[in-house]
Every structure is written in C-alpha cells, then in structure tokens.
CSV table of C-alpha atoms and ligand atoms in Angstrom, one decimal:
chain,number,residue,atom,x,y,z
A,13,MET,CA,3.6,12.0,13.7
A,14,LYS,CA,3.0,10.9,10.1
A,15,LYS,CA,-0.3,12.0,8.6
A,16,ILE,CA,-1.9,9.3,6.4
A,17,LEU,CA,-4.6,9.7,3.8
A,18,LEU,CA,-6.3,6.3,3.4
A,19,THR,CA,-8.7,5.7,0.5
A,20,GLY,CA,-11.4,3.0,0.1
A,21,VAL,CA,-12.0,2.6,3.9
A,22,ASN,CA,-15.1,0.5,3.3
A,23,GLY,CA,-13.2,-2.1,1.3
A,24,GLN,CA,-11.6,-5.2,2.8
A,25,VAL,CA,-8.1,-3.9,3.0
A,26,GLY,CA,-9.1,-0.3,3.7
A,27,HIS,CA,-11.2,-1.3,6.7
A,28,ALA,CA,-8.5,-3.5,8.1
A,29,LEU,CA,-5.9,-0.8,7.6
A,30,LYS,CA,-8.0,1.8,9.4
A,31,THR,CA,-8.3,-0.4,12.4
A,32,LYS,CA,-4.6,-1.3,12.5
A,33,LEU,CA,-3.1,2.1,11.9
A,34,ALA,CA,-4.5,3.5,15.1
A,35,ASP,CA,-1.1,4.9,16.2
A,36,TYR,CA,-1.1,7.3,13.3
A,37,GLU,CA,-3.1,10.3,12.3
A,38,VAL,CA,-5.3,8.7,9.7
A,39,LEU,CA,-7.8,10.4,7.5
A,40,ALA,CA,-9.8,7.4,6.2
A,41,LEU,CA,-12.1,8.3,3.4
A,42,SER,CA,-15.0,6.3,1.8
A,43,ARG,CA,-16.1,6.5,-1.8
A,44,GLU,CA,-18.7,9.0,-0.8
A,45,GLN,CA,-16.0,11.2,0.8
A,46,LEU,CA,-13.5,10.8,-2.0
A,47,ASP,CA,-14.8,9.5,-5.3
A,48,LEU,CA,-11.7,8.5,-7.4
A,49,THR,CA,-13.5,9.1,-10.7
A,50,LYS,CA,-13.5,12.8,-9.8
A,51,THR,CA,-10.0,14.1,-10.6
A,52,HIS,CA,-10.8,17.6,-9.3
A,53,ASP,CA,-12.0,16.2,-5.9
A,54,ILE,CA,-8.9,14.1,-5.6
A,55,LYS,CA,-6.7,17.2,-6.1
A,56,ARG,CA,-8.7,19.4,-3.7
A,57,ILE,CA,-8.9,16.8,-0.9
A,58,VAL,CA,-5.2,15.8,-1.1
A,59,ARG,CA,-4.1,19.5,-1.1
A,60,ASP,CA,-6.4,20.2,1.8
A,61,ILE,CA,-5.3,17.2,4.0
A,62,LYS,CA,-1.5,17.5,3.1
A,63,PRO,CA,-0.6,13.9,4.1
A,64,ASN,CA,2.9,12.5,4.5
A,65,ILE,CA,1.7,9.2,3.0
A,66,ILE,CA,-1.2,8.3,0.8
A,67,ILE,CA,-2.3,4.6,1.1
A,68,ASN,CA,-4.6,3.6,-1.8
A,69,PRO,CA,-6.4,0.3,-1.4
A,70,ALA,CA,-9.5,1.7,-3.2
A,71,ALA,CA,-10.0,0.1,-6.6
A,72,TYR,CA,-12.4,-1.2,-9.1
A,73,THR,CA,-12.2,-4.8,-8.1
A,74,ALA,CA,-15.2,-6.4,-9.9
A,75,VAL,CA,-13.0,-8.6,-12.2
A,76,ASP,CA,-15.8,-10.0,-14.4
A,77,LYS,CA,-17.8,-6.8,-14.6
A,78,ALA,CA,-14.7,-4.9,-15.7
A,79,GLU,CA,-14.9,-6.7,-19.0
A,80,SER,CA,-18.0,-4.7,-19.9
A,81,GLU,CA,-16.9,-1.5,-18.0
A,82,PRO,CA,-13.3,-0.9,-19.1
A,83,GLU,CA,-13.6,2.9,-19.0
A,84,LEU,CA,-14.7,2.9,-15.4
A,85,ALA,CA,-12.1,0.3,-14.4
A,86,PHE,CA,-9.3,2.3,-16.0
A,87,ALA,CA,-10.6,5.6,-14.5
A,88,ILE,CA,-10.4,4.2,-11.0
A,89,ASN,CA,-7.4,1.9,-11.3
A,90,ALA,CA,-5.2,3.8,-13.6
A,91,THR,CA,-6.1,7.5,-13.9
A,92,ALA,CA,-6.9,8.0,-10.2
A,93,ALA,CA,-3.7,6.2,-9.3
A,94,GLN,CA,-1.8,8.7,-11.5
A,95,VAL,CA,-3.5,11.7,-10.0
A,96,LEU,CA,-2.9,10.5,-6.4
A,97,ALA,CA,0.8,10.0,-7.3
A,98,GLU,CA,1.0,13.5,-8.9
A,99,GLU,CA,-0.6,15.1,-5.8
A,100,ALA,CA,1.6,13.1,-3.4
A,101,ALA,CA,4.7,14.2,-5.4
A,102,ARG,CA,3.6,17.9,-5.2
A,103,LEU,CA,3.6,17.5,-1.4
A,104,ASP,CA,6.9,15.4,-1.2
A,105,ALA,CA,4.7,12.6,0.2
A,106,GLY,CA,5.0,8.9,-0.4
A,107,LEU,CA,2.4,6.6,-2.0
A,108,ILE,CA,1.6,3.0,-0.9
A,109,HIS,CA,-0.6,1.5,-3.7
A,110,PHE,CA,-2.1,-2.0,-4.2
A,111,SER,CA,-1.9,-4.1,-7.3
A,112,THR,CA,-2.6,-7.7,-8.2
A,113,ASP,CA,-1.4,-11.1,-9.3
A,114,TYR,CA,-3.6,-10.6,-12.4
A,115,VAL,CA,-0.9,-8.5,-14.0
A,116,TYR,CA,0.6,-11.9,-15.0
A,117,ASP,CA,-0.8,-14.3,-17.6
A,118,GLY,CA,-0.2,-17.3,-15.3
A,119,THR,CA,1.8,-19.4,-17.9
A,120,LYS,CA,5.0,-19.5,-15.9
A,121,ILE,CA,5.7,-22.8,-14.3
A,122,SER,CA,7.2,-21.5,-11.0
A,123,ALA,CA,6.3,-18.6,-8.7
A,124,TYR,CA,6.5,-15.1,-10.3
A,125,VAL,CA,9.2,-12.7,-9.2
A,126,GLU,CA,8.8,-8.9,-9.6
A,127,THR,CA,11.1,-8.7,-12.7
A,128,ASP,CA,9.1,-11.3,-14.6
A,129,GLU,CA,7.3,-10.2,-17.8
A,130,VAL,CA,3.7,-8.9,-17.2
A,131,ASN,CA,0.9,-9.8,-19.5
A,132,PRO,CA,-2.6,-9.4,-18.0
A,133,VAL,CA,-5.4,-11.4,-19.6
A,134,SER,CA,-8.3,-9.4,-18.3
A,135,VAL,CA,-9.5,-5.8,-18.4
A,136,TYR,CA,-9.1,-5.6,-14.6
A,137,GLY,CA,-5.5,-6.8,-14.8
A,138,LYS,CA,-4.7,-4.4,-17.6
A,139,SER,CA,-6.2,-1.5,-15.7
A,140,LYS,CA,-4.2,-2.3,-12.5
A,141,LEU,CA,-1.0,-2.6,-14.6
A,142,ALA,CA,-1.7,0.8,-16.2
A,143,GLY,CA,-2.0,2.2,-12.6
A,144,GLU,CA,1.4,0.7,-11.7
A,145,ALA,CA,3.0,2.2,-14.8
A,146,ALA,CA,1.4,5.6,-14.2
A,147,ILE,CA,2.8,5.7,-10.6
A,148,ARG,CA,6.3,4.8,-11.7
A,149,ALA,CA,6.2,7.4,-14.4
A,150,VAL,CA,5.4,10.2,-11.9
A,151,GLY,CA,8.7,9.2,-10.2
A,152,LEU,CA,7.8,9.8,-6.5
A,153,PRO,CA,8.7,7.6,-3.6
A,154,HIS,CA,6.3,4.7,-3.8
A,155,ILE,CA,5.6,1.1,-2.8
A,156,ILE,CA,3.4,-0.9,-5.0
A,157,LEU,CA,2.2,-4.1,-3.3
A,158,ARG,CA,1.0,-6.9,-5.6
A,159,THR,CA,-1.3,-9.1,-3.5
A,160,SER,CA,-3.7,-12.0,-4.4
A,161,TRP,CA,-7.0,-13.7,-3.5
A,162,VAL,CA,-7.9,-11.2,-0.7
A,163,TYR,CA,-10.5,-12.1,1.9
A,164,GLY,CA,-11.2,-11.1,5.5
A,165,VAL,CA,-13.7,-10.7,8.3
A,166,TYR,CA,-15.1,-7.6,6.6
A,167,GLY,CA,-16.6,-7.4,3.1
A,168,LYS,CA,-17.9,-9.8,0.6
A,169,ASN,CA,-15.4,-12.6,-0.2
A,170,PHE,CA,-14.7,-16.3,-1.0
A,171,LEU,CA,-14.4,-17.2,2.7
A,172,LYS,CA,-17.9,-16.0,3.4
A,173,THR,CA,-19.3,-17.6,0.3
A,174,ILE,CA,-17.9,-21.0,1.2
A,175,VAL,CA,-19.0,-20.8,4.8
A,176,ARG,CA,-22.5,-19.9,3.7
A,177,LEU,CA,-22.7,-22.6,1.0
A,178,ALA,CA,-21.2,-25.2,3.3
A,179,ALA,CA,-24.1,-24.6,5.7
A,180,GLU,CA,-26.7,-25.0,2.9
A,181,ARG,CA,-25.4,-27.8,0.6
A,182,ASP,CA,-24.2,-31.4,0.8
A,183,SER,CA,-21.6,-31.0,-2.0
A,184,LEU,CA,-19.7,-28.2,-3.8
A,185,ARG,CA,-17.6,-28.0,-7.0
A,186,ILE,CA,-14.7,-25.7,-6.8
A,187,VAL,CA,-12.0,-24.8,-9.3
A,188,GLY,CA,-8.8,-26.8,-8.6
A,189,ASP,CA,-6.5,-25.8,-11.4
A,190,GLN,CA,-5.7,-22.2,-10.4
A,191,PHE,CA,-2.9,-21.9,-7.9
A,192,GLY,CA,-2.0,-18.9,-5.7
A,193,ALA,CA,-2.0,-17.7,-2.1
A,194,PRO,CA,-5.2,-16.7,-0.3
A,195,THR,CA,-4.3,-13.5,1.5
A,196,SER,CA,-6.2,-12.1,4.5
A,197,SER,CA,-6.9,-8.3,4.7
A,198,GLU,CA,-5.7,-8.6,8.4
A,199,SER,CA,-2.3,-10.0,7.3
A,200,ILE,CA,-2.0,-7.3,4.7
A,201,ALA,CA,-2.8,-4.6,7.2
A,202,ASP,CA,-0.4,-5.9,9.8
A,203,ALA,CA,2.4,-6.0,7.2
A,204,VAL,CA,1.5,-2.5,5.9
A,205,VAL,CA,1.8,-1.2,9.5
A,206,GLN,CA,5.4,-2.6,9.6
A,207,LEU,CA,6.2,-0.9,6.2
A,208,VAL,CA,4.8,2.4,7.4
A,209,SER,CA,7.0,2.3,10.5
A,210,THR,CA,10.2,1.5,8.6
A,211,TRP,CA,9.7,3.1,5.2
A,212,GLN,CA,12.1,6.1,4.6
A,213,ALA,CA,10.8,7.8,1.5
A,214,THR,CA,14.3,9.3,1.1
A,215,GLN,CA,15.8,5.8,0.7
A,216,GLU,CA,15.5,5.3,-3.1
A,217,ASN,CA,16.3,1.6,-3.0
A,218,GLN,CA,13.0,1.0,-1.0
A,219,THR,CA,10.8,2.5,-3.8
A,220,GLY,CA,9.5,-0.1,-6.1
A,221,THR,CA,7.1,-3.0,-6.6
A,222,TYR,CA,6.8,-5.9,-4.2
A,223,HIS,CA,4.9,-9.2,-4.2
A,224,PHE,CA,2.9,-9.2,-1.0
A,225,THR,CA,0.9,-12.3,-0.2
A,226,ASN,CA,0.4,-14.8,2.6
A,227,ASP,CA,3.1,-17.5,2.4
A,228,GLY,CA,2.6,-20.8,0.7
A,229,GLU,CA,0.2,-21.8,-2.1
A,230,THR,CA,-3.0,-23.7,-2.8
A,231,SER,CA,-5.9,-23.9,-5.3
A,232,TRP,CA,-9.4,-22.5,-4.8
A,233,HIS,CA,-10.4,-26.1,-4.1
A,234,GLY,CA,-7.7,-26.5,-1.5
A,235,PHE,CA,-8.6,-23.2,0.1
A,236,SER,CA,-12.3,-24.2,0.4
A,237,CYS,CA,-11.4,-27.5,2.0
A,238,GLU,CA,-9.2,-25.7,4.5
A,239,ILE,CA,-12.0,-23.2,5.3
A,240,VAL,CA,-14.5,-26.0,6.0
A,241,SER,CA,-11.9,-27.9,8.1
A,242,GLN,CA,-10.9,-24.9,10.2
A,243,TYR,CA,-14.5,-23.8,10.6
A,244,ASN,CA,-15.7,-27.2,11.8
A,245,ALA,CA,-12.6,-27.5,14.1
A,246,LEU,CA,-13.5,-24.2,15.7
A,247,VAL,CA,-17.2,-25.0,16.1
A,248,LYS,CA,-16.1,-28.2,17.8
A,249,GLU,CA,-13.6,-26.4,20.1
A,250,LYS,CA,-16.3,-23.9,21.1
A,251,ASP,CA,-18.8,-26.7,21.5
A,252,TRP,CA,-21.4,-25.2,19.1
A,253,PRO,CA,-22.5,-28.5,17.3
A,254,THR,CA,-25.6,-26.8,15.7
A,255,LEU,CA,-23.2,-24.6,13.7
A,256,LYS,CA,-21.3,-27.5,12.1
A,257,ALA,CA,-21.2,-27.3,8.3
A,258,LYS,CA,-23.6,-29.6,6.5
A,259,ILE,CA,-21.2,-30.1,3.5
A,260,GLU,CA,-20.0,-33.7,2.9
A,261,ASN,CA,-18.0,-33.4,-0.3
A,262,ILE,CA,-16.0,-30.7,-2.1
A,263,SER,CA,-14.9,-31.8,-5.5
A,264,ALA,CA,-12.3,-30.1,-7.7
A,265,ILE,CA,-13.3,-29.0,-11.1
A,266,THR,CA,-11.3,-27.3,-13.9
A,267,THR,CA,-11.4,-23.7,-15.0
A,268,ALA,CA,-13.0,-24.8,-18.2
A,269,ASP,CA,-15.9,-26.3,-16.2
A,270,TYR,CA,-16.6,-22.9,-14.6
A,271,PRO,CA,-16.5,-20.3,-17.4
A,272,THR,CA,-16.4,-16.6,-16.3
A,273,PRO,CA,-16.5,-13.4,-18.4
A,274,ALA,CA,-12.9,-12.6,-17.4
A,275,ALA,CA,-10.0,-15.0,-17.9
A,276,ARG,CA,-7.9,-15.8,-14.8
A,277,PRO,CA,-4.2,-16.9,-14.6
A,278,ALA,CA,-3.7,-20.5,-13.8
A,279,ASN,CA,-0.6,-19.7,-11.9
A,280,SER,CA,-1.0,-16.8,-9.5
A,281,ARG,CA,1.9,-17.8,-7.3
A,282,LEU,CA,4.0,-14.8,-6.2
A,283,ASN,CA,7.5,-15.1,-4.7
A,284,ASN,CA,7.7,-12.7,-1.7
A,285,ALA,CA,11.5,-12.8,-1.2
A,286,LYS,CA,12.1,-9.2,-2.2
A,287,LEU,CA,9.8,-7.9,0.5
A,288,LYS,CA,11.7,-9.9,3.1
A,289,GLN,CA,15.0,-8.8,1.7
A,290,VAL,CA,14.4,-5.1,1.5
A,291,PHE,CA,12.0,-4.5,4.4
A,292,ASN,CA,12.4,-7.7,6.5
A,293,VAL,CA,8.7,-8.1,6.4
A,294,GLN,CA,7.0,-11.5,5.8
A,295,LEU,CA,3.3,-12.3,5.9
A,296,PRO,CA,2.2,-15.5,7.8
A,297,THR,CA,1.3,-18.7,5.9
A,298,TRP,CA,-2.1,-18.7,4.3
A,299,GLN,CA,-3.3,-21.3,6.8
A,300,GLN,CA,-2.2,-19.1,9.7
A,301,GLY,CA,-3.8,-16.1,8.0
A,302,LEU,CA,-7.1,-18.0,7.8
A,303,GLN,CA,-6.9,-19.1,11.4
A,304,GLN,CA,-6.6,-15.5,12.5
A,305,VAL,CA,-9.6,-14.4,10.4
A,306,MET,CA,-11.6,-17.4,11.4
A,307,GLN,CA,-11.3,-16.7,15.2
A,308,ASN,CA,-12.7,-13.2,14.6
A,309,PHE,CA,-15.2,-14.3,12.0
A,310,ILE,CA,-17.0,-16.9,14.1
A,311,ILE,CA,-17.2,-15.0,17.4
B,402,NAP,N1,-9.9,-8.6,-3.6
B,402,NAP,C1,-8.9,-9.4,-4.2
B,402,NAP,O1,-9.0,-10.6,-4.3
B,402,NAP,C2,-7.6,-8.7,-4.6
B,402,NAP,C3,-6.6,-9.5,-5.2
B,402,NAP,C4,-5.5,-8.8,-5.7
B,402,NAP,C5,-5.3,-7.5,-5.5
B,402,NAP,N2,-6.3,-6.8,-4.9
B,402,NAP,C6,-6.1,-5.3,-4.8
B,402,NAP,O2,-6.0,-5.0,-3.4
B,402,NAP,C7,-6.6,-3.7,-3.2
B,402,NAP,C8,-7.7,-3.9,-2.1
B,402,NAP,O3,-8.7,-4.8,-2.5
B,402,NAP,P1,-9.9,-5.1,-1.6
B,402,NAP,O4,-10.1,-6.6,-1.7
B,402,NAP,O5,-9.9,-4.4,-0.3
B,402,NAP,O6,-11.1,-4.4,-2.5
B,402,NAP,P2,-12.6,-4.1,-2.1
B,402,NAP,O7,-13.0,-4.8,-0.9
B,402,NAP,O8,-13.4,-4.4,-3.4
B,402,NAP,O9,-12.6,-2.6,-1.8
B,402,NAP,C9,-12.4,-1.6,-2.8
B,402,NAP,C10,-12.8,-0.3,-2.3
B,402,NAP,O10,-12.6,0.6,-3.3
B,402,NAP,C11,-13.7,1.5,-3.3
B,402,NAP,N3,-14.0,2.2,-4.5
B,402,NAP,C12,-14.5,1.6,-5.7
B,402,NAP,N4,-14.7,2.6,-6.6
B,402,NAP,C13,-14.3,3.8,-6.0
B,402,NAP,C14,-14.3,5.1,-6.4
B,402,NAP,N5,-14.7,5.5,-7.6
B,402,NAP,N6,-13.9,6.0,-5.5
B,402,NAP,C15,-13.4,5.7,-4.3
B,402,NAP,N7,-13.4,4.4,-3.8
B,402,NAP,C16,-13.9,3.5,-4.7
B,402,NAP,C17,-14.9,0.6,-2.9
B,402,NAP,O11,-15.9,1.5,-2.4
B,402,NAP,P3,-17.4,0.9,-1.9
B,402,NAP,O12,-17.1,0.3,-0.6
B,402,NAP,O13,-18.2,2.1,-1.8
B,402,NAP,O14,-17.8,-0.1,-3.0
B,402,NAP,C18,-14.3,-0.3,-1.8
B,402,NAP,O15,-14.4,0.3,-0.5
B,402,NAP,C19,-7.1,-3.3,-4.5
B,402,NAP,O16,-6.2,-2.4,-5.1
B,402,NAP,C20,-7.2,-4.5,-5.3
B,402,NAP,O17,-7.1,-4.2,-6.7
B,402,NAP,C21,-7.4,-7.3,-4.5
C-alpha cells in the first residue's frame, strides 16, 4: 500500500484530502507537527516517515498579507517546496504539489493553457511560481496542480463569507470583472484520489504541471449570486423558512471599486484539457461543485 505524507491537514484542501484518502496509509500533519519554515524539521520528518508520495497543500495563502511578508511567503511557498522535493527525490518518492491561477497576469483574452507565459502580479503569485520552478529543478516525478478560487465546507472562505453577509444585509457589492472557476476543496480531493490511484511515477510523460479547477467560469459576482440562489433553494427544499437569506440585491462592482493590497488577475480562467488528456480526470462544473458543498454545509 502506498504511504502518503500529507502536509497542511488543517487547511481547506488538506482537510478534504485526509478524509478522502482513507484507503491509503496517510500521515497527515498540521503546521504544529510539521512547520514548513523549519528546513531541518522537514528533512527529519520526511526521512523518518519514508513516504511513497508527498502531497503538499500547505502554503502561505494570505494573498494581501504576503505583500508585506514576502520572506515568509517565499520560505513556505518556495523554499519548503524545494526541500520537500529534494527529500522526496532522495527516497525515490513522488510529489503532488498545489499552485495557483495567480502565476498569470490575467491579460490573456481566452483561458490559459499550461504552456502560456507566466507573469505573477503579486508576491503570493511570485512565491508560488518560485515553488513550481524549484520542484521542476529538482527533477523528481511530480504533479503540480494549478487550482483557483478554493472554498469548501471546512475553513474560512468566500462561500462562508457570502452566506453570513446574506443573512445580515439587504444588499451586497461584489467584484464582477474578475473571471475564473470557483473550485471546491471536495472536488479537488476527489480528483487527487483518482490521480493517486493512477499515477505511475515511472511514467515520465505524467510528470508536469496541470490546470486543475472545477469546470466552467464565472465572476465573483456570479459566484455570490449562485451561492445565495442555491442556499435559498436548499432552505426551501428542507422547509427551513427561518434560515432564508435576507439579501435582496447583489450588485456587480469593478476591481477598481474594491482596492486591495495585492493585485489580482482579471482573467483567472484555466483550461483543464491536459488533465483530461493525460489522466482522464475531470472535475465537475463549478455549479455542481457548489451543490455538493452546500448539501454538507447546511446540514
Ligand atoms: N485558497 C485559494 O483560493 C487557492 C487558490 C489557488 C491555489 N491555492 C493553493 O491550493 C493549496 C491549498 O490551499 P487551501 O485553500 O487549502 O489553503 P488554506 O486553507 O489556507 O490552508 C493552508 C494550510 O497551510 C498551512 N500552513 C501555513 N503555513 C505553514 C507552515 N509554516 N508550515 C506548515 N503548514 C503551514 C496552514 O496551517 P494553519 O491551519 O495552521 O494556518 C493551513 O492549514 C495551496 O497550495 C494554495 O496556494 C489556493
């Protein structure tokens, strides 16, 4: 049986992965058990556990805060990724690592493919890109999964913020000119389980970088409208009228109307065809992903 070392188990993706990888021997570690800023600890723990696969969803993910903490963002997202890759290589193990749509600048008109030029516009994006490059340079069997707009039942995220605000307010203003695919941690974990079962680290043509999002596209405004619509439909179906969202109006605003410390790409759309072609794996549509999460979220 494959032995898996999983980092960041208290994160959205880490938590979902721990639940879904139940058929494997998984050593799932929190930040307290494996702090990725401590290179010596990474080496000691990986050598101790001797996994066949390392799955690394742990990351510095505070996109705005990273602008003022670049050293920490690079330590976790780039240096630690490199050390994990080196340690995996020492053991002839494989590495599954997560990256982001924020490696692109968002100026392309159509959806990005993996061979498109990267040009991150934030410290977070630059640190994640440096992590990708470090893993490739080590030259071990690896799968880098670029995902986007992650949310789920577990953890702090956009879905939970919108449900909370929709209960409190009559109206909301949400950015409507950034486009991408909201991707649920549950959809990610389901698809990673498929990858783990089919990935042959010896097959060199499987090593590489893959776009890895729920299918389809929307804006943050479109996502928030769908969240409220699915939420109210479910509350109605369950006959829980007191839980119905109070919100009456969600209006679309521009990125310029909502300034943030870190710049974000206007176009975050990722083409997932390579994942389907190489692994025959496809994540559900973002609306289906939301439905799956909503069922578990509300009950
Ligand atoms: N969230 C998104 O919208 C998004 C979009 C695109 C790509 N991604 C990528 O997808 C992956 C998973 O994201 P996610 O949404 O699951 O992130 P998340 O919920 O923020 O979880 C990140 C995890 O990393 C852990 N972590 C942070 N610093 C650490 C350190 N020094 N040592 C060990 N662990 C540390 C955190 O620990 P604590 O629980 O202790 O804080 C947390 O459990 C990441 O690689 C991220 O860059 C995410």
